[in-house]
Amino acid sequence: MKEPRNRVVQLRRFGDADGLEVMDAPMPTAGQGEVRVRVLASGLEYTDVVIRRHLYPQTMRQRLPFVLGYDVVGEIDQLGDGVSDHHIGERVADMTVLGSNAAYRTLRASDLTSVPADVDAAEAAALILSWTTAYQLLHRAAQVRRGQRVLVQGAAGAVGQALLVLGKLAGLELWGTVRGEHATLVRELGAMPIDYQREDFTRTLPGGFDVIFDGIGEDGYRRSFAALKRGGLLCAYGYTASVQARRRLLTILGWIARVYVWRRLLSWLPGGKQIRVYSINVMRARHPHWFRQDLERLLALLASHAIRPHVAERISFEQVPQAHRRLEEGGLDGKLVLCPEFSS
């Protein structure tokens, strides 16, 4: 019988996609309190592009080379010492930040969320970062209420689509900024599209929006802030615009610090607009049970067909560098998912 081999997507140098290398690696072994999984699906995120360019605060001290891969759905094929709550053949999910664009990897057993056997692995992987982010933005950060008027910036992206679908389930009135070619998609998801290249979203709703979710950070969120009603809430969760402009990490960190100070000053104004900065990693560190709880809810919705994340394409290892270039170009209307057993 042929021995399984491990393949990984390794980042050799920071910068463009040419710094990626698909290579064979030693087969990992589950240690104390760990399991080893055969990876079924691992998402490719725009966040991976940010990490690759050395612009992601959570990985700023990570030394090269290292393996990319923010999330994983896998099947347990080895149990480490002391693991009794899981079994061989069980399908599990985890958000790892690094290391999951691989054929095999080890995971801490205490971090795992069980995945129903009858759901599609690639769709389940699409939930881990993007949809859990969206769920927590809506229900943990903003604590939205039925009937609120909500704007989603970048509505055609993975988090944007999830915000629209989950926002519709929560009974919100929704608008989404997109390129003109994605207007139909936004309408199909139950929201009113705003073509940001031709329309001024700050003038869309007289009186302003109750809540705005912005993962782009154009002009330091100033226009999003201007589009809020009095007492409205801006949830800032990303800085795509700064990455696209190829700003340096120290510049981005300084900008994040200014947003934080701005938030503190605004919180002192009675009845004024508010800004809340969200990070899924910070939220998970503070409330680890929330992450598992929220992901379990989403997996249950997937199993019941109440939601279905759009997988734009399932790709092989050989397609990963080109997939990163596609992520940089933008315009994708769904998730790219690495499926190690998929052949190009």
Short mmCIF file of C-alpha atoms in Angstrom, two decimals:
data_model
loop_
_atom_site.label_atom_id
_atom_site.label_comp_id
_atom_site.label_asym_id
_atom_site.label_seq_id
_atom_site.Cartn_x
_atom_site.Cartn_y
_atom_site.Cartn_z
CA MET A 1 0.00 0.00 0.00
CA LYS A 2 1.34 3.39 -1.01
CA GLU A 3 2.22 5.62 1.93
CA PRO A 4 0.33 8.95 2.03
CA ARG A 5 2.41 12.07 1.52
CA ASN A 6 1.95 15.57 2.78
CA ARG A 7 1.81 18.52 0.41
CA VAL A 8 1.76 22.11 1.60
CA VAL A 9 1.56 25.66 0.26
CA GLN A 10 4.62 27.36 1.71
CA LEU A 11 5.43 31.06 1.68
CA ARG A 12 9.15 31.45 0.97
CA ARG A 13 9.27 35.26 0.86
CA PHE A 14 6.88 38.13 1.53
CA GLY A 15 5.51 39.96 -1.48
CA ASP A 16 3.76 38.76 -4.62
CA ALA A 17 2.38 35.32 -5.45
CA ASP A 18 5.74 34.20 -6.86
CA GLY A 19 6.83 33.76 -3.23
CA LEU A 20 4.49 30.76 -2.90
CA GLU A 21 5.82 27.24 -3.31
CA VAL A 22 3.84 23.98 -3.39
CA MET A 23 6.09 21.29 -1.98
CA ASP A 24 6.24 17.93 -0.24
CA ALA A 25 6.67 18.10 3.52
CA PRO A 26 7.17 15.62 6.37
CA MET A 27 4.04 13.85 7.53
CA PRO A 28 2.96 15.39 10.87
CA THR A 29 2.24 13.26 13.93
CA ALA A 30 -0.44 14.08 16.51
CA GLY A 31 1.07 15.02 19.86
CA GLN A 32 -0.40 15.22 23.35
CA GLY A 33 -3.95 16.61 23.16
CA GLU A 34 -3.84 16.79 19.36
CA VAL A 35 -5.42 15.06 16.39
CA ARG A 36 -4.12 14.73 12.84
CA VAL A 37 -6.57 15.38 10.04
CA ARG A 38 -6.59 14.54 6.37
CA VAL A 39 -7.54 17.91 4.94
CA LEU A 40 -10.74 17.86 2.88
CA ALA A 41 -11.01 21.60 2.25
CA SER A 42 -9.16 24.78 3.17
CA GLY A 43 -10.28 28.23 2.11
CA LEU A 44 -8.20 30.78 0.22
CA GLU A 45 -8.96 34.21 1.65
CA TYR A 46 -8.07 37.76 0.81
CA THR A 47 -6.58 37.67 4.30
CA ASP A 48 -4.02 35.20 2.92
CA VAL A 49 -2.96 37.91 0.46
CA VAL A 50 -2.58 40.33 3.37
CA ILE A 51 -0.46 37.77 5.26
CA ARG A 52 1.62 37.06 2.14
CA ARG A 53 2.39 40.78 1.77
CA HIS A 54 3.43 40.95 5.45
CA LEU A 55 0.59 43.34 6.29
CA TYR A 56 -1.34 41.24 8.82
CA PRO A 57 -0.76 42.24 12.48
CA GLN A 58 -1.48 38.75 13.87
CA THR A 59 1.34 37.18 11.82
CA MET A 60 3.80 40.08 11.74
CA ARG A 61 6.35 38.15 13.85
CA GLN A 62 6.01 34.87 11.95
CA ARG A 63 9.34 33.78 10.48
CA LEU A 64 9.71 32.51 6.94
CA PRO A 65 9.14 30.00 5.54
CA PHE A 66 5.69 29.01 6.80
CA VAL A 67 2.57 27.32 5.48
CA LEU A 68 -0.52 29.37 4.64
CA GLY A 69 -4.10 28.34 5.33
CA TYR A 70 -6.55 30.22 7.56
CA ASP A 71 -9.19 27.53 8.02
CA VAL A 72 -9.66 23.80 7.61
CA VAL A 73 -12.23 21.03 7.36
CA GLY A 74 -10.68 17.60 7.74
CA GLU A 75 -11.22 14.01 8.69
CA ILE A 76 -9.40 12.75 11.78
CA ASP A 77 -7.00 9.94 10.93
CA GLN A 78 -4.82 9.93 14.07
CA LEU A 79 -5.44 10.64 17.76
CA GLY A 80 -2.74 11.92 20.08
CA ASP A 81 -2.33 10.89 23.70
CA GLY A 82 -5.07 12.15 26.01
CA VAL A 83 -7.70 12.71 23.29
CA SER A 84 -10.98 11.02 24.19
CA ASP A 85 -13.66 13.43 22.91
CA HIS A 86 -13.02 12.70 19.21
CA HIS A 87 -12.72 9.59 17.06
CA ILE A 88 -11.05 8.36 13.88
CA GLY A 89 -13.11 9.26 10.82
CA GLU A 90 -14.84 12.24 12.48
CA ARG A 91 -15.07 15.38 10.36
CA VAL A 92 -13.98 18.52 12.18
CA ALA A 93 -13.34 22.21 11.51
CA ASP A 94 -11.02 24.83 12.94
CA MET A 95 -9.79 28.37 12.27
CA THR A 96 -6.01 28.10 12.29
CA VAL A 97 -4.78 31.41 10.72
CA LEU A 98 -1.76 29.52 9.33
CA GLY A 99 -0.85 25.99 8.29
CA SER A 100 -4.02 24.57 6.72
CA ASN A 101 -3.24 24.75 2.98
CA ALA A 102 -1.91 21.22 3.30
CA ALA A 103 -2.86 17.61 2.70
CA TYR A 104 -2.42 16.73 6.40
CA ARG A 105 -2.00 18.78 9.56
CA THR A 106 -2.32 18.48 13.33
CA LEU A 107 -4.87 20.42 15.40
CA ARG A 108 -5.52 20.93 19.11
CA ALA A 109 -8.44 18.70 20.02
CA SER A 110 -9.87 21.35 22.37
CA ASP A 111 -10.28 23.81 19.46
CA LEU A 112 -12.30 21.57 17.17
CA THR A 113 -15.89 21.90 16.01
CA SER A 114 -17.61 18.77 14.69
CA VAL A 115 -18.86 18.96 11.09
CA PRO A 116 -22.03 17.07 10.08
CA ALA A 117 -21.14 14.15 7.82
CA ASP A 118 -23.73 15.08 5.18
CA VAL A 119 -22.57 18.64 4.41
CA ASP A 120 -20.20 19.54 1.60
CA ALA A 121 -16.67 20.01 2.95
CA ALA A 122 -15.86 23.00 0.72
CA GLU A 123 -19.07 24.77 1.74
CA ALA A 124 -18.33 24.02 5.39
CA ALA A 125 -14.83 25.48 4.99
CA ALA A 126 -16.35 28.64 3.50
CA LEU A 127 -18.24 29.19 6.77
CA ILE A 128 -15.26 29.18 9.12
CA LEU A 129 -13.74 32.62 8.57
CA SER A 130 -16.12 34.56 6.34
CA TRP A 131 -19.49 33.44 7.68
CA THR A 132 -18.46 33.31 11.33
CA THR A 133 -17.10 36.84 10.90
CA ALA A 134 -20.43 37.92 9.41
CA TYR A 135 -22.47 36.20 12.13
CA GLN A 136 -20.43 37.77 14.92
CA LEU A 137 -20.53 41.20 13.30
CA LEU A 138 -24.32 41.03 13.18
CA HIS A 139 -25.09 39.37 16.50
CA ARG A 140 -22.06 39.93 18.75
CA ALA A 141 -20.65 43.30 17.65
CA ALA A 142 -23.69 45.19 16.29
CA GLN A 143 -26.44 43.21 18.07
CA VAL A 144 -28.77 44.04 15.17
CA ARG A 145 -32.54 44.26 15.57
CA ARG A 146 -35.27 43.32 13.10
CA GLY A 147 -36.21 46.18 10.79
CA GLN A 148 -32.92 48.08 11.05
CA ARG A 149 -31.57 49.64 7.87
CA VAL A 150 -28.10 48.28 7.16
CA LEU A 151 -25.40 48.97 4.55
CA VAL A 152 -22.78 46.35 3.66
CA GLN A 153 -19.63 47.67 1.99
CA GLY A 154 -18.11 45.22 -0.51
CA ALA A 155 -21.31 43.17 -0.61
CA ALA A 156 -20.13 40.77 -3.33
CA GLY A 157 -17.17 39.52 -1.29
CA ALA A 158 -17.24 36.43 0.89
CA VAL A 159 -18.02 38.28 4.14
CA GLY A 160 -20.32 40.69 2.30
CA GLN A 161 -22.48 37.90 0.88
CA ALA A 162 -22.64 36.23 4.27
CA LEU A 163 -23.74 39.50 5.88
CA LEU A 164 -26.55 39.85 3.35
CA VAL A 165 -27.82 36.27 3.74
CA LEU A 166 -27.63 36.26 7.54
CA GLY A 167 -28.95 39.82 7.70
CA LYS A 168 -31.99 38.77 5.67
CA LEU A 169 -32.59 35.91 8.11
CA ALA A 170 -32.41 38.48 10.93
CA GLY A 171 -35.11 40.62 9.30
CA LEU A 172 -32.95 43.58 8.29
CA GLU A 173 -33.47 46.03 5.43
CA LEU A 174 -30.28 45.71 3.42
CA TRP A 175 -28.21 47.69 0.92
CA GLY A 176 -24.84 46.66 -0.52
CA THR A 177 -22.09 48.49 -2.40
CA VAL A 178 -20.73 46.53 -5.38
CA ARG A 179 -19.39 46.84 -8.88
CA GLY A 180 -22.17 47.21 -11.43
CA GLU A 181 -21.73 43.65 -12.74
CA HIS A 182 -22.56 42.22 -9.30
CA ALA A 183 -25.84 44.12 -8.85
CA THR A 184 -27.92 41.07 -9.82
CA LEU A 185 -26.15 38.93 -7.23
CA VAL A 186 -26.90 41.44 -4.47
CA ARG A 187 -30.57 41.60 -5.49
CA GLU A 188 -30.78 37.80 -5.44
CA LEU A 189 -29.44 37.87 -1.88
CA GLY A 190 -32.28 40.19 -0.85
CA ALA A 191 -30.52 43.57 -0.79
CA MET A 192 -30.61 46.80 -2.79
CA PRO A 193 -27.37 47.18 -4.80
CA ILE A 194 -25.42 50.45 -4.90
CA ASP A 195 -22.91 50.79 -7.74
CA TYR A 196 -20.05 52.47 -5.89
CA GLN A 197 -18.40 53.50 -9.17
CA ARG A 198 -21.44 55.55 -10.22
CA GLU A 199 -23.51 56.24 -7.10
CA ASP A 200 -22.77 58.09 -3.86
CA PHE A 201 -23.86 55.79 -1.05
CA THR A 202 -23.77 58.69 1.43
CA ARG A 203 -26.85 60.06 -0.38
CA THR A 204 -28.72 56.77 -0.76
CA LEU A 205 -30.81 56.92 2.40
CA PRO A 206 -32.08 60.27 3.71
CA GLY A 207 -31.47 60.32 7.43
CA GLY A 208 -28.73 57.69 7.19
CA PHE A 209 -28.27 53.99 7.96
CA ASP A 210 -28.70 52.39 11.38
CA VAL A 211 -25.64 50.14 10.92
CA ILE A 212 -22.83 50.00 8.35
CA PHE A 213 -20.39 47.09 8.03
CA ASP A 214 -17.14 48.16 6.38
CA GLY A 215 -14.20 45.84 5.70
CA ILE A 216 -12.66 48.15 3.09
CA GLY A 217 -11.71 51.26 5.07
CA GLU A 218 -11.69 53.70 2.16
CA ASP A 219 -10.71 57.20 3.39
CA GLY A 220 -10.33 55.86 6.92
CA TYR A 221 -14.04 54.93 7.06
CA ARG A 222 -14.97 58.62 6.83
CA ARG A 223 -17.61 58.24 4.11
CA SER A 224 -19.16 55.25 5.86
CA PHE A 225 -19.29 57.31 9.03
CA ALA A 226 -20.95 60.17 7.12
CA ALA A 227 -23.65 57.79 5.84
CA LEU A 228 -24.79 56.82 9.37
CA LYS A 229 -27.83 58.31 11.01
CA ARG A 230 -27.47 60.08 14.36
CA GLY A 231 -26.82 57.36 16.94
CA GLY A 232 -25.88 54.88 14.19
CA LEU A 233 -23.11 52.30 14.42
CA LEU A 234 -20.19 51.67 12.08
CA CYS A 235 -18.60 48.21 12.43
CA ALA A 236 -15.08 48.32 10.99
CA TYR A 237 -13.55 44.91 10.38
CA GLY A 238 -10.91 45.25 7.67
CA TYR A 239 -8.69 47.53 5.59
CA THR A 240 -8.73 46.17 2.04
CA ALA A 241 -8.18 49.64 0.60
CA SER A 242 -4.87 50.03 2.46
CA VAL A 243 -3.68 46.63 1.22
CA GLN A 244 -4.59 47.44 -2.37
CA ALA A 245 -2.72 50.74 -2.05
CA ARG A 246 0.30 48.68 -0.86
CA ARG A 247 0.82 50.67 2.30
CA ARG A 248 3.39 49.38 4.79
CA LEU A 249 2.48 47.48 7.93
CA LEU A 250 3.62 50.26 10.29
CA THR A 251 1.43 52.72 8.37
CA ILE A 252 -1.55 50.38 8.64
CA LEU A 253 -0.95 49.82 12.38
CA GLY A 254 -0.78 53.57 12.93
CA TRP A 255 -4.01 54.00 11.00
CA ILE A 256 -5.71 51.30 13.09
CA ALA A 257 -4.54 53.06 16.26
CA ARG A 258 -6.04 56.34 15.06
CA VAL A 259 -9.36 54.62 14.35
CA TYR A 260 -9.29 53.19 17.89
CA VAL A 261 -8.64 56.65 19.43
CA TRP A 262 -11.36 58.12 17.22
CA ARG A 263 -13.76 55.44 18.52
CA ARG A 264 -12.95 56.28 22.16
CA LEU A 265 -13.51 60.01 21.62
CA LEU A 266 -16.84 59.44 19.86
CA SER A 267 -18.09 57.19 22.65
CA TRP A 268 -18.12 60.23 24.95
CA LEU A 269 -20.63 62.14 22.79
CA PRO A 270 -24.26 61.65 23.91
CA GLY A 271 -26.45 60.41 21.07
CA GLY A 272 -23.58 60.60 18.62
CA LYS A 273 -22.48 58.11 15.99
CA GLN A 274 -20.38 55.15 17.14
CA ILE A 275 -17.62 53.06 15.63
CA ARG A 276 -16.79 49.53 16.75
CA VAL A 277 -13.62 47.76 15.57
CA TYR A 278 -14.03 44.00 15.17
CA SER A 279 -11.40 41.27 14.87
CA ILE A 280 -12.40 37.61 14.79
CA ASN A 281 -9.09 36.66 16.43
CA VAL A 282 -9.55 39.13 19.29
CA MET A 283 -13.16 38.02 19.74
CA ARG A 284 -12.11 34.35 19.83
CA ALA A 285 -9.32 35.05 22.33
CA ARG A 286 -11.73 36.84 24.65
CA HIS A 287 -14.70 34.51 24.18
CA PRO A 288 -13.47 31.16 22.82
CA HIS A 289 -16.84 29.46 23.47
CA TRP A 290 -18.59 32.03 21.26
CA PHE A 291 -16.56 30.97 18.22
CA ARG A 292 -17.48 27.30 18.56
CA GLN A 293 -21.09 28.19 19.39
CA ASP A 294 -21.47 30.45 16.36
CA LEU A 295 -19.76 28.05 13.95
CA GLU A 296 -22.00 25.22 15.20
CA ARG A 297 -25.06 27.39 14.48
CA LEU A 298 -23.84 28.06 10.96
CA LEU A 299 -23.06 24.39 10.29
CA ALA A 300 -26.58 23.51 11.47
CA LEU A 301 -28.03 26.11 9.06
CA LEU A 302 -25.91 24.60 6.27
CA ALA A 303 -27.08 21.07 7.12
CA SER A 304 -30.72 22.21 7.04
CA HIS A 305 -30.18 24.03 3.69
CA ALA A 306 -31.17 27.36 5.26
CA ILE A 307 -27.88 28.82 3.97
CA ARG A 308 -25.50 27.81 1.23
CA PRO A 309 -22.19 29.67 0.84
CA HIS A 310 -21.18 30.14 -2.76
CA VAL A 311 -17.99 28.27 -3.65
CA ALA A 312 -16.67 30.02 -6.76
CA GLU A 313 -14.19 27.24 -7.51
CA ARG A 314 -12.55 24.19 -5.97
CA ILE A 315 -8.86 24.23 -6.79
CA SER A 316 -5.85 21.94 -6.63
CA PHE A 317 -2.44 22.66 -5.10
CA GLU A 318 -1.02 23.60 -8.50
CA GLN A 319 -3.66 26.32 -8.92
CA VAL A 320 -2.94 28.12 -5.64
CA PRO A 321 -0.50 30.79 -6.95
CA GLN A 322 -2.93 31.77 -9.71
CA ALA A 323 -5.77 31.76 -7.18
CA HIS A 324 -3.86 34.33 -5.12
CA ARG A 325 -3.54 36.53 -8.19
CA ARG A 326 -7.29 36.25 -8.77
CA LEU A 327 -7.93 37.29 -5.19
CA GLU A 328 -5.76 40.38 -5.73
CA GLU A 329 -7.57 41.28 -8.94
CA GLY A 330 -10.93 41.20 -7.18
CA GLY A 331 -14.28 40.62 -8.82
CA LEU A 332 -14.81 37.09 -7.44
CA ASP A 333 -18.40 36.40 -6.44
CA GLY A 334 -17.67 33.51 -4.10
CA LYS A 335 -15.03 31.53 -2.25
CA LEU A 336 -11.98 29.78 -3.65
CA VAL A 337 -11.38 26.54 -1.76
CA LEU A 338 -8.33 24.30 -1.87
CA CYS A 339 -9.43 20.66 -2.02
CA PRO A 340 -6.23 18.56 -1.73
CA GLU A 341 -7.75 15.54 -3.50
CA PHE A 342 -8.96 17.66 -6.42
CA SER A 343 -6.90 17.31 -9.59
CA SER A 344 -6.53 20.23 -11.99
#
